[in-house]
Structure formats: C-alpha cells, structure tokens
Amino acid sequence: MTTRTAPALNPDLALLLLRLATGVVFVMHGAQKFFTYTLPGTTQAFTQMGVPVPGISAPVVATVELLGGLLLILGVYSRAAGVLLAVNMLMAIALVHLKAGFFNPDGLEFPLVLLAASLAVAFAGPGRLRAPIGQP
C-alpha cells in the first residue's frame, strides 16, 4: 500500500502570510503607542510597569514596533526587523509579562507568539513575495 502525501505548499506564500500578520500587529501596537496613548502616556505606563529608562525605552519601543512592522509587511530588511522585534518581545516578556503568568490578558502567551514569529522571519528571511523596493 502506497501512502500519498500532500504536495508542499509554497513556502514564499507562508512567509508572506507570517510577515503580513505579524507586521500588522506590530504596526498597530506601535501606532497605538504614538497616537492613542501618545509617547508621554506610553512613558508613564512604562514607568508604572517598572520598565527601565522609560523616557528612552518608550519611544524606542514605539518606533521599533511601528517601523519594524512596516518593514515586515514590505519584506524589506526583514531579517534585521525580525531581530529587533524579537529583542523587543524578549524584553516585554522579561520585564512585564512573565510575572503575570502564561495566559492573557497580561501573560506571556501573546508576546511569545510574536517573539516566535519575529525570529522565524529573522531566520528564514522575507521569501520571494515582497515589495520591489531595491530589487532589480
């Protein structure tokens, strides 16, 4: 008896879906820190959460999330963006989410998924389906 296996799906399409979903989440969170909470509000929240140097870390985190998410969506400098976003999530987990346990709303389950997705893009690259910026 011969077993049939399903044909492999397109890994470039898989990377595109991963980049788009992850990028949109980061863009929305970065935009939220800039435009909804504002940087002073985000800085105050970081202060209350015990994040070190909140006056610097809040704008850095907001910028990394917003621009890193855009880079993931476009597929440009995706490896670098993935590394920066992974570091961002590692710090968020270590400083804020770990002490809240695993489950949402404050636990580490959501940041852990974002960490894994960011690392997957950093390791695999953007794939061939990306914006034609800087391509021949």
C-alpha positions as CSV (number, residue, x, y, z in Angstrom):
1,M,0.0,0.0,0.0
2,T,1.4,3.4,-1.0
3,T,0.7,6.4,1.1
4,R,0.2,9.7,-0.6
5,T,1.4,12.9,0.9
6,A,0.0,16.3,0.1
7,P,2.2,18.5,-2.1
8,A,4.2,21.1,-0.3
9,L,2.6,24.5,-0.2
10,N,4.6,27.5,-1.4
11,P,7.0,28.5,1.4
12,D,7.2,32.0,0.0
13,L,3.4,32.3,0.4
14,A,3.7,31.0,4.0
15,L,6.4,33.6,4.8
16,L,4.3,36.4,3.2
17,L,1.3,35.4,5.4
18,L,3.6,35.3,8.5
19,R,5.1,38.7,7.7
20,L,1.8,40.3,6.9
21,A,0.0,39.1,10.1
22,T,3.0,39.8,12.4
23,G,3.8,43.2,10.7
24,V,0.2,44.4,11.0
25,V,0.1,43.5,14.7
26,F,3.4,45.4,15.4
27,V,2.3,48.4,13.3
28,M,-0.9,48.7,15.2
29,H,0.8,48.4,18.6
30,G,3.4,51.0,17.6
31,A,0.8,53.4,16.2
32,Q,-1.2,52.9,19.4
33,K,1.8,53.9,21.5
34,F,2.4,57.0,19.3
35,F,-1.2,58.2,18.5
36,T,-3.6,56.7,21.0
37,Y,-1.6,56.6,24.3
38,T,0.9,59.2,23.0
39,L,4.6,59.0,23.9
40,P,4.1,60.8,27.2
41,G,1.3,58.3,28.1
42,T,3.4,55.3,27.0
43,T,6.3,56.6,29.0
44,Q,4.1,56.9,32.1
45,A,2.8,53.4,31.5
46,F,6.3,52.1,31.2
47,T,7.2,53.9,34.4
48,Q,4.3,52.2,36.3
49,M,5.3,48.8,34.8
50,G,8.9,49.2,36.0
51,V,10.5,49.3,32.5
52,P,14.0,50.8,32.8
53,V,14.7,54.3,31.5
54,P,11.1,54.8,30.3
55,G,11.8,58.2,28.8
56,I,14.1,56.4,26.3
57,S,12.6,53.0,26.1
58,A,9.0,54.1,25.3
59,P,9.9,56.0,22.1
60,V,12.4,53.3,21.1
61,V,9.8,50.5,21.6
62,A,7.1,52.5,19.7
63,T,9.5,53.2,16.8
64,V,10.7,49.6,16.6
65,E,7.2,48.3,16.6
66,L,5.9,50.8,14.0
67,L,8.8,50.8,11.6
68,G,9.7,47.2,12.2
69,G,6.2,46.1,11.4
70,L,6.2,48.2,8.2
71,L,9.5,46.6,7.2
72,L,8.0,43.1,7.8
73,I,4.9,44.0,5.7
74,L,7.1,45.2,2.8
75,G,9.6,42.4,3.1
76,V,12.4,44.9,3.2
77,Y,15.2,44.5,5.8
78,S,13.0,41.8,7.3
79,R,15.8,39.9,9.0
80,A,17.0,43.0,10.8
81,A,13.4,44.0,11.7
82,G,12.7,40.4,12.9
83,V,15.8,40.6,15.2
84,L,14.8,44.0,16.6
85,L,11.2,42.9,17.2
86,A,12.3,39.7,18.8
87,V,14.5,41.6,21.2
88,N,11.6,43.9,21.9
89,M,9.4,40.9,22.7
90,L,12.1,39.3,24.9
91,M,12.3,42.5,27.0
92,A,8.5,42.7,27.2
93,I,8.3,39.2,28.4
94,A,11.1,39.5,30.9
95,L,10.0,42.9,32.3
96,V,6.2,42.8,32.2
97,H,4.5,39.6,31.0
98,L,6.4,36.8,32.8
99,K,5.3,37.8,36.2
100,A,1.7,37.7,35.0
101,G,1.9,34.0,34.1
102,F,1.1,32.4,30.8
103,F,-2.4,33.4,29.9
104,N,-3.9,36.6,28.5
105,P,-4.7,39.3,29.1
106,D,-1.4,40.1,30.7
107,G,0.5,36.9,30.5
108,L,3.2,35.9,28.1
109,E,1.3,33.8,25.5
110,F,0.7,36.7,23.0
111,P,4.2,38.2,23.3
112,L,5.7,34.6,23.0
113,V,3.9,34.1,19.7
114,L,5.2,37.5,18.4
115,L,8.7,36.5,19.5
116,A,8.5,33.2,17.6
117,A,7.1,34.9,14.5
118,S,9.7,37.6,14.6
119,L,12.5,35.0,15.0
120,A,11.0,32.9,12.2
121,V,11.3,35.8,9.8
122,A,14.8,36.7,11.1
123,F,16.0,33.1,10.4
124,A,14.1,32.4,7.2
125,G,14.2,35.9,5.6
126,P,11.3,37.5,3.8
127,G,10.8,35.0,1.0
128,R,10.4,36.0,-2.7
129,L,7.0,37.7,-2.3
130,R,7.9,41.1,-1.1
131,A,7.8,44.8,-2.2
132,P,10.0,45.5,-5.2
133,I,11.9,48.2,-3.3
134,G,15.6,47.9,-4.0
135,Q,15.2,44.9,-6.3
136,P,16.4,44.8,-9.9
